[in-house]
Amino acid sequence: IARRTPLSSSQWEELQVLLLEGDLGPELAEQSLENLKASLERDATLEMALANLRAILLSLLPADEGLRLVNPPAAILFVGVNGTGKTTSIAKLAHSMREQGRRPLLVGADTFRAAAGEQLQQWATRLGLPFIGHEIGGDPSAVVFDAMEMAASRGLDPVLIDTAGRQHTTHNLMEELKKIKRVLGKKKAGEPQEVLLVLDANAGMNAIAQAQVFHETLGVTGLILAKFDSPARAGFLFSIARQWQLPTKFVGVGEKAENIRPFSAVEFLDQFLS
Amino acid sequence: NLSQRFQDIIKKLTGKGKLSVEDVDAALKEVRIALLAADVHLSAVKAFSQNVREKAVAREILESLTPGQQVVKVVRDELTEMLGPGTGGITVSSYPNSLMLVGLQGSGKTTTCAKLARIFKKKGKSVLLVGLDLKRPAALDQLKYLAKQEGIPCFAEQGAGAQATTQKAQEYFRAHHFDLAILDTAGRLHTDSDLMAEVKAVQDTFRPAESILVLDATTGHVALSVAEEFKRWLDYDSIILTKMDGDARGGAALSCRYVTAKPIRYFGIGEKTDDLEPFYAERLASRILG
Ligand SMILES: Nc1nc2c(ncn2[C@@H]2O[C@H](COP(=O)(O)OP(=O)(O)OP(=O)(O)O)[C@@H](O)[C@H]2O)c(=O)[nH]1
Ligand SMILES: Nc1nc2c(ncn2[C@@H]2O[C@H](COP(=O)(O)OP(=O)(O)OP(=O)(O)O)[C@@H](O)[C@H]2O)c(=O)[nH]1
Ligand SMILES: [Mg+2]
Ligand SMILES: [Mg+2]
């Protein structure tokens, strides 16, 4: 094989290491390198290979897109497995929305975990934004219902809904999310306008399984890649994009309110291949 | 699907009467793919594959009556050994003492502190939960809530700096003659030297019996550098692998074992305070192999 391919075998090895250590996964890594081999001339250099690889990976990602919100108050539902950064991402987005002149409402619909409501409420206080939540043990669907009423009566928009972390493998918890979505749709047609799945950039292949189940259950409209200030390269994003064309809308890059930015496929690619 | 590929290779191997070195190498390629799909770091995969190959191409394996089964056994045994020691749990040899939990953001430290506190309370020890996450909104509220739920005292004060709070916590721990302090620390990136230095200072103050790296079972390749850096700064003593109630294969645990050889104590298997299970190497080996 080394004689038939343009690059040296140690250079192919280097590329393989680059992809695998970036959590692209063995299947997509093998496929990408096969496509790359097919795309190269006999005299191709490592530089050309990297340029082609960049194009191959870029073609897997959907076009950059932001939030698609119409008819206020627009509800955005934040979901994901435990500890990925949902609550913090809501706070960050709310902060940037307020900077843009919007009047977001923070909704504490995680009525399960210890101090979850307090956590989002403290963020709201810190940011000077309105918050609604219920007692721990309350029905999250009831919180959501009240939140839409509050938003309509006070002219708040968008409505950012925090939910409890949950494993996608726990059926009744996924059913609970379906119910929250149904309640939103009944309260106001077309809601939620966005269902954002928050993924931890430190994750490996399990992020793909998470995306599959949350998407099949709810219809995910976009991803948030949190904790991308970690050296982890989040290569699973390529598999998720290839299989379900889910756009990453935002990237979290730290724990402060301003540490969020719109996703750029080109910037993400640069970082992935660096 | 990858685990099906691996199952097919196993079937082929165990069905064969005679095995060549080529057969073993073909099987090992599938094992490597399975391990990568399970989030084991590439370096650990290569080392593991090399260890297994040396054992698997031995004459007595290839010429045995059931060489295929022998090779599969070598793979399982080698993985179990690399993940070992075999069983978990934490033993504190003398009191008063402390345990310190550290790790990346959101890995499950605060919840695991409460789980461990429950275990030691059941053993008859007087436990003090100590909240040292002064940054995350409502982190102290979270620990206080869990402590109250378990009927365990909690030191959780906001308002002073990290160093002053650590000192105050230790004074409180000593003054009230508790057996065991369980220290909850803020999540941090292994690449943040200020925060790593901060948690090193906590370790220097309390000198805990165990500094425990709390690692999310979904962690990917970054687990290797996490293990290396936490070892470099703290020389942590052990690992707890959380969120094993999901379907993450947990290969990150092997990556950590490969670079630091620190024992894994427990699996976190849920959000409740009794959702902690002693580590079993064989169980994790089966899960990683898929
Ligand atoms: N470094 C870094 N940390 C982050 C980022 N986003 C969130 N975090 C931290 O990750 C931890 C978990 O964040 P949360 O917002 O509580 O996560 P969650 O998904 O709401 O967690 P659960 O509700 O318990 O499932 C906190 O310590 C956050 O400060 C990020 O972009 N970078
Ligand atoms: N399913 C499941 N969830 C867990 C487990 N351990 C912790 N969690 C959940 O994971 C999320 C994060 O847990 P925390 O205890 O807040 O994590 P942490 O490491 O203290 O987070 P930071 O302090 O922000 O770094 C919460 O939703 C917990 O309920 C586990 O073993 N299984
Ligand atoms: Mg939350
Ligand atoms: Mg915590």
Short mmCIF file of N, CA and C in Angstrom, two decimals, chain B residues 5-158:
data_model
loop_
_atom_site.label_atom_id
_atom_site.label_comp_id
_atom_site.label_asym_id
_atom_site.label_seq_id
_atom_site.Cartn_x
_atom_site.Cartn_y
_atom_site.Cartn_z
N ARG B 5 -19.07 -6.42 14.18
CA ARG B 5 -17.83 -6.83 13.50
C ARG B 5 -16.96 -7.64 14.45
N PHE B 6 -16.85 -7.14 15.68
CA PHE B 6 -16.01 -7.80 16.68
C PHE B 6 -16.59 -9.17 17.03
N GLN B 7 -17.91 -9.22 17.19
CA GLN B 7 -18.57 -10.51 17.50
C GLN B 7 -18.33 -11.51 16.38
N ASP B 8 -18.38 -11.03 15.14
CA ASP B 8 -18.16 -11.93 13.99
C ASP B 8 -16.74 -12.49 13.99
N ILE B 9 -15.81 -11.62 14.33
CA ILE B 9 -14.40 -12.06 14.37
C ILE B 9 -14.23 -13.13 15.45
N ILE B 10 -14.87 -12.89 16.61
CA ILE B 10 -14.80 -13.87 17.71
C ILE B 10 -15.35 -15.21 17.22
N LYS B 11 -16.50 -15.15 16.55
CA LYS B 11 -17.14 -16.38 16.04
C LYS B 11 -16.19 -17.11 15.10
N LYS B 12 -15.63 -16.33 14.15
CA LYS B 12 -14.69 -16.93 13.17
C LYS B 12 -13.53 -17.59 13.89
N LEU B 13 -12.97 -16.85 14.87
CA LEU B 13 -11.81 -17.34 15.62
C LEU B 13 -12.12 -18.63 16.36
N THR B 14 -13.22 -18.60 17.12
CA THR B 14 -13.52 -19.76 17.97
C THR B 14 -14.00 -20.94 17.13
N GLY B 15 -14.49 -20.64 15.91
CA GLY B 15 -14.94 -21.73 15.04
C GLY B 15 -13.79 -22.45 14.34
N LYS B 16 -12.63 -21.78 14.29
CA LYS B 16 -11.51 -22.36 13.54
C LYS B 16 -10.77 -23.44 14.32
N GLY B 17 -10.39 -24.48 13.63
CA GLY B 17 -9.63 -25.54 14.28
C GLY B 17 -8.21 -25.11 14.52
N LYS B 18 -7.58 -24.58 13.48
CA LYS B 18 -6.19 -24.18 13.60
C LYS B 18 -6.07 -22.67 13.38
N LEU B 19 -5.13 -22.03 14.09
CA LEU B 19 -4.96 -20.58 13.94
C LEU B 19 -3.56 -20.24 13.46
N SER B 20 -3.49 -19.31 12.51
CA SER B 20 -2.17 -18.84 12.11
C SER B 20 -1.92 -17.50 12.77
N VAL B 21 -0.69 -17.03 12.69
CA VAL B 21 -0.37 -15.70 13.22
C VAL B 21 -1.18 -14.64 12.48
N GLU B 22 -1.41 -14.89 11.17
CA GLU B 22 -2.20 -13.94 10.37
C GLU B 22 -3.63 -13.83 10.92
N ASP B 23 -4.19 -14.99 11.32
CA ASP B 23 -5.54 -14.98 11.90
C ASP B 23 -5.57 -14.12 13.16
N VAL B 24 -4.54 -14.29 13.98
CA VAL B 24 -4.48 -13.53 15.23
C VAL B 24 -4.37 -12.04 14.93
N ASP B 25 -3.53 -11.68 13.95
CA ASP B 25 -3.37 -10.27 13.61
C ASP B 25 -4.66 -9.67 13.07
N ALA B 26 -5.40 -10.47 12.29
CA ALA B 26 -6.68 -9.98 11.76
C ALA B 26 -7.65 -9.73 12.91
N ALA B 27 -7.67 -10.64 13.86
CA ALA B 27 -8.56 -10.49 15.02
C ALA B 27 -8.16 -9.28 15.85
N LEU B 28 -6.84 -9.10 16.02
CA LEU B 28 -6.38 -7.97 16.84
C LEU B 28 -6.72 -6.64 16.20
N LYS B 29 -6.77 -6.60 14.87
CA LYS B 29 -7.16 -5.36 14.20
C LYS B 29 -8.60 -5.00 14.60
N GLU B 30 -9.47 -6.02 14.64
CA GLU B 30 -10.87 -5.78 15.04
C GLU B 30 -10.95 -5.37 16.50
N VAL B 31 -10.10 -5.97 17.33
CA VAL B 31 -10.08 -5.60 18.75
C VAL B 31 -9.70 -4.13 18.88
N ARG B 32 -8.71 -3.70 18.12
CA ARG B 32 -8.28 -2.29 18.19
C ARG B 32 -9.40 -1.36 17.77
N ILE B 33 -10.13 -1.73 16.72
CA ILE B 33 -11.25 -0.90 16.28
C ILE B 33 -12.32 -0.83 17.36
N ALA B 34 -12.60 -1.97 17.99
CA ALA B 34 -13.61 -2.00 19.06
C ALA B 34 -13.19 -1.11 20.22
N LEU B 35 -11.91 -1.15 20.57
CA LEU B 35 -11.41 -0.34 21.69
C LEU B 35 -11.47 1.15 21.36
N LEU B 36 -11.13 1.52 20.12
CA LEU B 36 -11.21 2.93 19.71
C LEU B 36 -12.66 3.40 19.74
N ALA B 37 -13.57 2.55 19.29
CA ALA B 37 -14.99 2.91 19.31
C ALA B 37 -15.50 3.05 20.74
N ALA B 38 -14.78 2.42 21.70
CA ALA B 38 -15.15 2.49 23.11
C ALA B 38 -14.44 3.64 23.82
N ASP B 39 -13.82 4.51 23.05
CA ASP B 39 -13.11 5.70 23.56
C ASP B 39 -11.81 5.41 24.29
N VAL B 40 -11.19 4.27 24.04
CA VAL B 40 -9.85 4.05 24.60
C VAL B 40 -8.86 4.87 23.77
N HIS B 41 -7.97 5.56 24.42
CA HIS B 41 -6.98 6.39 23.71
C HIS B 41 -6.11 5.53 22.79
N LEU B 42 -5.80 6.07 21.62
CA LEU B 42 -5.02 5.34 20.62
C LEU B 42 -3.72 4.76 21.19
N SER B 43 -3.01 5.51 22.01
CA SER B 43 -1.75 5.02 22.60
C SER B 43 -2.00 3.79 23.47
N ALA B 44 -3.07 3.82 24.25
CA ALA B 44 -3.40 2.69 25.11
C ALA B 44 -3.82 1.49 24.27
N VAL B 45 -4.53 1.76 23.17
CA VAL B 45 -4.97 0.69 22.26
C VAL B 45 -3.75 -0.02 21.67
N LYS B 46 -2.78 0.76 21.22
CA LYS B 46 -1.58 0.18 20.60
C LYS B 46 -0.81 -0.67 21.62
N ALA B 47 -0.64 -0.12 22.82
CA ALA B 47 0.10 -0.85 23.86
C ALA B 47 -0.62 -2.14 24.22
N PHE B 48 -1.93 -2.05 24.37
CA PHE B 48 -2.74 -3.22 24.71
C PHE B 48 -2.61 -4.29 23.63
N SER B 49 -2.74 -3.86 22.38
CA SER B 49 -2.68 -4.79 21.26
C SER B 49 -1.33 -5.51 21.22
N GLN B 50 -0.27 -4.77 21.49
CA GLN B 50 1.08 -5.34 21.49
C GLN B 50 1.22 -6.40 22.59
N ASN B 51 0.74 -6.06 23.80
CA ASN B 51 0.80 -7.01 24.92
C ASN B 51 0.06 -8.30 24.59
N VAL B 52 -1.13 -8.14 24.03
CA VAL B 52 -1.96 -9.31 23.72
C VAL B 52 -1.29 -10.15 22.63
N ARG B 53 -0.76 -9.50 21.61
CA ARG B 53 -0.16 -10.21 20.49
C ARG B 53 0.97 -11.11 20.96
N GLU B 54 1.84 -10.54 21.84
CA GLU B 54 2.97 -11.33 22.36
C GLU B 54 2.47 -12.62 23.00
N LYS B 55 1.37 -12.49 23.79
CA LYS B 55 0.86 -13.68 24.47
C LYS B 55 0.11 -14.60 23.50
N ALA B 56 -0.65 -13.97 22.57
CA ALA B 56 -1.55 -14.76 21.72
C ALA B 56 -0.85 -15.58 20.66
N VAL B 57 0.36 -15.18 20.24
CA VAL B 57 1.02 -15.96 19.18
C VAL B 57 1.97 -17.00 19.77
N ALA B 58 1.85 -17.20 21.08
CA ALA B 58 2.68 -18.24 21.71
C ALA B 58 2.28 -19.60 21.16
N ARG B 59 3.27 -20.50 21.02
CA ARG B 59 3.04 -21.84 20.44
C ARG B 59 1.88 -22.56 21.15
N GLU B 60 1.89 -22.48 22.50
CA GLU B 60 0.88 -23.25 23.24
C GLU B 60 -0.54 -22.77 22.97
N ILE B 61 -0.69 -21.49 22.57
CA ILE B 61 -2.02 -20.98 22.23
C ILE B 61 -2.42 -21.48 20.84
N LEU B 62 -1.51 -21.23 19.87
CA LEU B 62 -1.84 -21.54 18.48
C LEU B 62 -2.01 -23.05 18.25
N GLU B 63 -1.28 -23.85 19.05
CA GLU B 63 -1.36 -25.30 18.84
C GLU B 63 -2.31 -25.98 19.82
N SER B 64 -3.03 -25.18 20.59
CA SER B 64 -3.97 -25.80 21.56
C SER B 64 -5.18 -26.35 20.82
N LEU B 65 -6.04 -27.07 21.55
CA LEU B 65 -7.23 -27.67 20.92
C LEU B 65 -8.25 -26.61 20.50
N THR B 66 -8.31 -25.52 21.28
CA THR B 66 -9.28 -24.46 20.97
C THR B 66 -8.57 -23.11 20.91
N PRO B 67 -7.74 -22.91 19.88
CA PRO B 67 -6.90 -21.70 19.83
C PRO B 67 -7.72 -20.41 19.79
N GLY B 68 -8.84 -20.43 19.06
CA GLY B 68 -9.68 -19.24 18.96
C GLY B 68 -10.16 -18.80 20.32
N GLN B 69 -10.67 -19.76 21.08
CA GLN B 69 -11.16 -19.44 22.43
C GLN B 69 -10.01 -18.94 23.29
N GLN B 70 -8.84 -19.53 23.10
CA GLN B 70 -7.67 -19.12 23.88
C GLN B 70 -7.32 -17.66 23.61
N VAL B 71 -7.37 -17.27 22.35
CA VAL B 71 -7.02 -15.89 22.00
C VAL B 71 -8.02 -14.92 22.60
N VAL B 72 -9.31 -15.25 22.49
CA VAL B 72 -10.34 -14.38 23.08
C VAL B 72 -10.11 -14.25 24.58
N LYS B 73 -9.73 -15.36 25.20
CA LYS B 73 -9.46 -15.34 26.65
C LYS B 73 -8.27 -14.44 26.96
N VAL B 74 -7.24 -14.51 26.13
CA VAL B 74 -6.07 -13.65 26.34
C VAL B 74 -6.49 -12.18 26.27
N VAL B 75 -7.32 -11.84 25.29
CA VAL B 75 -7.80 -10.45 25.14
C VAL B 75 -8.53 -10.01 26.40
N ARG B 76 -9.50 -10.83 26.85
CA ARG B 76 -10.29 -10.48 28.04
C ARG B 76 -9.41 -10.37 29.28
N ASP B 77 -8.54 -11.37 29.47
CA ASP B 77 -7.71 -11.40 30.68
C ASP B 77 -6.75 -10.20 30.70
N GLU B 78 -6.17 -9.90 29.54
CA GLU B 78 -5.22 -8.79 29.49
C GLU B 78 -5.93 -7.46 29.76
N LEU B 79 -7.14 -7.31 29.23
CA LEU B 79 -7.90 -6.07 29.46
C LEU B 79 -8.28 -5.96 30.94
N THR B 80 -8.74 -7.07 31.51
CA THR B 80 -9.11 -7.08 32.93
C THR B 80 -7.92 -6.73 33.79
N GLU B 81 -6.76 -7.27 33.46
CA GLU B 81 -5.55 -6.99 34.23
C GLU B 81 -5.15 -5.52 34.13
N MET B 82 -5.26 -4.98 32.91
CA MET B 82 -4.88 -3.58 32.70
C MET B 82 -5.83 -2.65 33.46
N LEU B 83 -7.06 -3.06 33.65
CA LEU B 83 -8.04 -2.23 34.35
C LEU B 83 -7.97 -2.41 35.87
N GLY B 84 -7.37 -3.49 36.30
CA GLY B 84 -7.35 -3.89 37.71
C GLY B 84 -6.66 -2.90 38.62
N PRO B 85 -6.62 -3.07 39.96
CA PRO B 85 -6.96 -4.33 40.63
C PRO B 85 -8.44 -4.67 40.56
N GLY B 86 -8.72 -5.91 40.80
CA GLY B 86 -10.04 -6.48 40.49
C GLY B 86 -11.23 -5.85 41.15
N THR B 87 -11.12 -5.51 42.44
CA THR B 87 -12.32 -5.01 43.13
C THR B 87 -12.07 -3.65 43.76
N GLY B 88 -13.14 -2.94 44.02
CA GLY B 88 -13.02 -1.54 44.44
C GLY B 88 -13.30 -1.28 45.90
N GLY B 89 -13.84 -0.09 46.15
CA GLY B 89 -14.08 0.35 47.52
C GLY B 89 -12.91 1.17 48.02
N ILE B 90 -13.14 1.96 49.05
CA ILE B 90 -12.09 2.80 49.63
C ILE B 90 -11.86 2.39 51.08
N THR B 91 -10.61 2.20 51.43
CA THR B 91 -10.28 1.90 52.83
C THR B 91 -9.49 3.07 53.39
N VAL B 92 -9.96 3.64 54.48
CA VAL B 92 -9.20 4.69 55.15
C VAL B 92 -8.53 4.03 56.35
N SER B 93 -7.20 4.07 56.39
CA SER B 93 -6.48 3.29 57.40
C SER B 93 -6.49 3.92 58.79
N SER B 94 -6.60 5.23 58.87
CA SER B 94 -6.62 5.83 60.20
C SER B 94 -7.44 7.12 60.19
N TYR B 95 -8.01 7.43 61.33
CA TYR B 95 -8.83 8.66 61.46
C TYR B 95 -8.23 9.57 62.53
N PRO B 96 -8.46 10.87 62.48
CA PRO B 96 -9.26 11.60 61.49
C PRO B 96 -8.54 11.73 60.15
N ASN B 97 -9.32 11.83 59.10
CA ASN B 97 -8.73 11.86 57.77
C ASN B 97 -9.66 12.58 56.80
N SER B 98 -9.29 12.59 55.53
CA SER B 98 -10.15 13.26 54.55
C SER B 98 -10.03 12.61 53.18
N LEU B 99 -11.02 12.85 52.36
CA LEU B 99 -11.00 12.45 50.96
C LEU B 99 -11.23 13.72 50.15
N MET B 100 -10.51 13.88 49.05
CA MET B 100 -10.69 15.06 48.21
C MET B 100 -11.11 14.62 46.81
N LEU B 101 -12.18 15.20 46.28
CA LEU B 101 -12.65 14.84 44.94
C LEU B 101 -12.34 15.97 43.96
N VAL B 102 -11.70 15.59 42.85
CA VAL B 102 -11.29 16.56 41.84
C VAL B 102 -11.69 16.05 40.45
N GLY B 103 -11.67 16.96 39.47
CA GLY B 103 -11.98 16.53 38.11
C GLY B 103 -12.48 17.66 37.23
N LEU B 104 -12.78 17.32 35.98
CA LEU B 104 -13.27 18.31 35.03
C LEU B 104 -14.67 18.80 35.42
N GLN B 105 -15.06 19.90 34.85
CA GLN B 105 -16.39 20.46 35.09
C GLN B 105 -17.49 19.44 34.76
N GLY B 106 -18.45 19.31 35.67
CA GLY B 106 -19.63 18.49 35.41
C GLY B 106 -19.43 16.98 35.48
N SER B 107 -18.26 16.52 35.96
CA SER B 107 -18.00 15.08 35.95
C SER B 107 -18.80 14.32 37.02
N GLY B 108 -19.32 14.98 38.02
CA GLY B 108 -20.12 14.30 39.04
C GLY B 108 -19.51 14.35 40.43
N LYS B 109 -18.62 15.30 40.69
CA LYS B 109 -17.93 15.39 41.98
C LYS B 109 -18.87 15.62 43.16
N THR B 110 -19.71 16.67 43.06
CA THR B 110 -20.58 17.03 44.17
C THR B 110 -21.51 15.88 44.53
N THR B 111 -22.11 15.29 43.53
CA THR B 111 -23.01 14.15 43.74
C THR B 111 -22.25 12.98 44.36
N THR B 112 -21.02 12.74 43.87
CA THR B 112 -20.23 11.61 44.37
C THR B 112 -19.78 11.84 45.80
N CYS B 113 -19.51 13.09 46.18
CA CYS B 113 -19.18 13.42 47.58
C CYS B 113 -20.30 12.94 48.49
N ALA B 114 -21.53 13.23 48.11
CA ALA B 114 -22.68 12.84 48.93
C ALA B 114 -22.79 11.31 48.98
N LYS B 115 -22.51 10.66 47.86
CA LYS B 115 -22.58 9.18 47.82
C LYS B 115 -21.54 8.57 48.77
N LEU B 116 -20.32 9.12 48.73
CA LEU B 116 -19.26 8.59 49.61
C LEU B 116 -19.58 8.89 51.07
N ALA B 117 -20.12 10.08 51.33
CA ALA B 117 -20.46 10.46 52.70
C ALA B 117 -21.46 9.46 53.29
N ARG B 118 -22.42 9.07 52.45
CA ARG B 118 -23.43 8.10 52.88
C ARG B 118 -22.78 6.76 53.27
N ILE B 119 -21.82 6.32 52.45
CA ILE B 119 -21.15 5.04 52.71
C ILE B 119 -20.39 5.07 54.03
N PHE B 120 -19.65 6.16 54.25
CA PHE B 120 -18.85 6.22 55.48
C PHE B 120 -19.71 6.45 56.72
N LYS B 121 -20.82 7.14 56.55
CA LYS B 121 -21.76 7.31 57.67
C LYS B 121 -22.29 5.93 58.06
N LYS B 122 -22.60 5.13 57.06
CA LYS B 122 -23.11 3.77 57.31
C LYS B 122 -22.08 2.92 58.04
N LYS B 123 -20.80 3.20 57.79
CA LYS B 123 -19.73 2.47 58.48
C LYS B 123 -19.57 2.97 59.91
N GLY B 124 -20.34 3.96 60.30
CA GLY B 124 -20.29 4.47 61.67
C GLY B 124 -19.33 5.63 61.87
N LYS B 125 -18.86 6.21 60.79
CA LYS B 125 -17.93 7.34 60.93
C LYS B 125 -18.71 8.67 60.99
N SER B 126 -18.16 9.64 61.70
CA SER B 126 -18.78 10.96 61.69
C SER B 126 -18.15 11.73 60.52
N VAL B 127 -19.00 12.06 59.57
CA VAL B 127 -18.53 12.65 58.32
C VAL B 127 -18.88 14.13 58.25
N LEU B 128 -17.97 14.93 57.72
CA LEU B 128 -18.25 16.34 57.43
C LEU B 128 -18.07 16.56 55.93
N LEU B 129 -19.14 16.98 55.28
CA LEU B 129 -19.03 17.34 53.87
C LEU B 129 -18.52 18.79 53.79
N VAL B 130 -17.51 19.01 52.97
CA VAL B 130 -16.90 20.34 52.89
C VAL B 130 -17.03 20.90 51.48
N GLY B 131 -17.69 22.02 51.37
CA GLY B 131 -17.89 22.65 50.06
C GLY B 131 -16.80 23.65 49.74
N LEU B 132 -15.96 23.33 48.77
CA LEU B 132 -14.88 24.26 48.41
C LEU B 132 -15.06 24.81 47.00
N ASP B 133 -16.23 24.63 46.41
CA ASP B 133 -16.49 25.25 45.11
C ASP B 133 -17.15 26.59 45.39
N LEU B 134 -16.34 27.65 45.35
CA LEU B 134 -16.84 28.97 45.68
C LEU B 134 -17.23 29.75 44.43
N LYS B 135 -17.14 29.11 43.29
CA LYS B 135 -17.36 29.82 42.01
C LYS B 135 -18.71 29.56 41.38
N ARG B 136 -19.03 28.28 41.22
CA ARG B 136 -20.24 27.92 40.47
C ARG B 136 -21.49 28.38 41.22
N PRO B 137 -22.40 29.06 40.54
CA PRO B 137 -23.63 29.51 41.21
C PRO B 137 -24.36 28.34 41.86
N ALA B 138 -24.69 28.49 43.12
CA ALA B 138 -25.44 27.51 43.91
C ALA B 138 -24.72 26.18 44.12
N ALA B 139 -23.39 26.14 43.93
CA ALA B 139 -22.63 24.89 44.17
C ALA B 139 -22.74 24.52 45.65
N LEU B 140 -22.58 25.50 46.52
CA LEU B 140 -22.65 25.23 47.95
C LEU B 140 -24.07 24.84 48.35
N ASP B 141 -25.07 25.48 47.70
CA ASP B 141 -26.47 25.11 47.97
C ASP B 141 -26.71 23.65 47.60
N GLN B 142 -26.13 23.24 46.49
CA GLN B 142 -26.28 21.86 46.02
C GLN B 142 -25.73 20.88 47.05
N LEU B 143 -24.52 21.16 47.55
CA LEU B 143 -23.91 20.26 48.53
C LEU B 143 -24.69 20.28 49.84
N LYS B 144 -25.10 21.49 50.26
CA LYS B 144 -25.87 21.60 51.51
C LYS B 144 -27.18 20.82 51.42
N TYR B 145 -27.83 20.88 50.27
CA TYR B 145 -29.09 20.17 50.09
C TYR B 145 -28.88 18.67 50.23
N LEU B 146 -27.84 18.16 49.54
CA LEU B 146 -27.56 16.72 49.59
C LEU B 146 -27.17 16.29 51.00
N ALA B 147 -26.38 17.13 51.67
CA ALA B 147 -25.95 16.82 53.03
C ALA B 147 -27.16 16.72 53.97
N LYS B 148 -28.05 17.68 53.84
CA LYS B 148 -29.26 17.71 54.68
C LYS B 148 -30.10 16.46 54.43
N GLN B 149 -30.22 16.11 53.16
CA GLN B 149 -30.98 14.92 52.77
C GLN B 149 -30.41 13.67 53.44
N GLU B 150 -29.09 13.60 53.59
CA GLU B 150 -28.44 12.42 54.18
C GLU B 150 -28.25 12.55 55.68
N GLY B 151 -28.62 13.67 56.25
CA GLY B 151 -28.43 13.89 57.68
C GLY B 151 -26.94 13.98 58.02
N ILE B 152 -26.19 14.62 57.17
CA ILE B 152 -24.74 14.74 57.37
C ILE B 152 -24.36 16.22 57.48
N PRO B 153 -23.57 16.59 58.48
CA PRO B 153 -23.15 17.99 58.63
C PRO B 153 -22.35 18.46 57.41
N CYS B 154 -22.47 19.76 57.17
CA CYS B 154 -21.81 20.31 55.97
C CYS B 154 -21.20 21.66 56.29
N PHE B 155 -19.94 21.84 55.92
CA PHE B 155 -19.30 23.15 56.03
C PHE B 155 -19.32 23.74 54.63
N ALA B 156 -20.08 24.81 54.46
CA ALA B 156 -20.19 25.40 53.11
C ALA B 156 -20.38 26.90 53.25
N GLU B 157 -19.29 27.63 53.26
CA GLU B 157 -19.37 29.07 53.46
C GLU B 157 -18.86 29.85 52.26
N GLN B 158 -19.63 30.81 51.85
CA GLN B 158 -19.26 31.68 50.73
C GLN B 158 -18.67 32.96 51.28
#
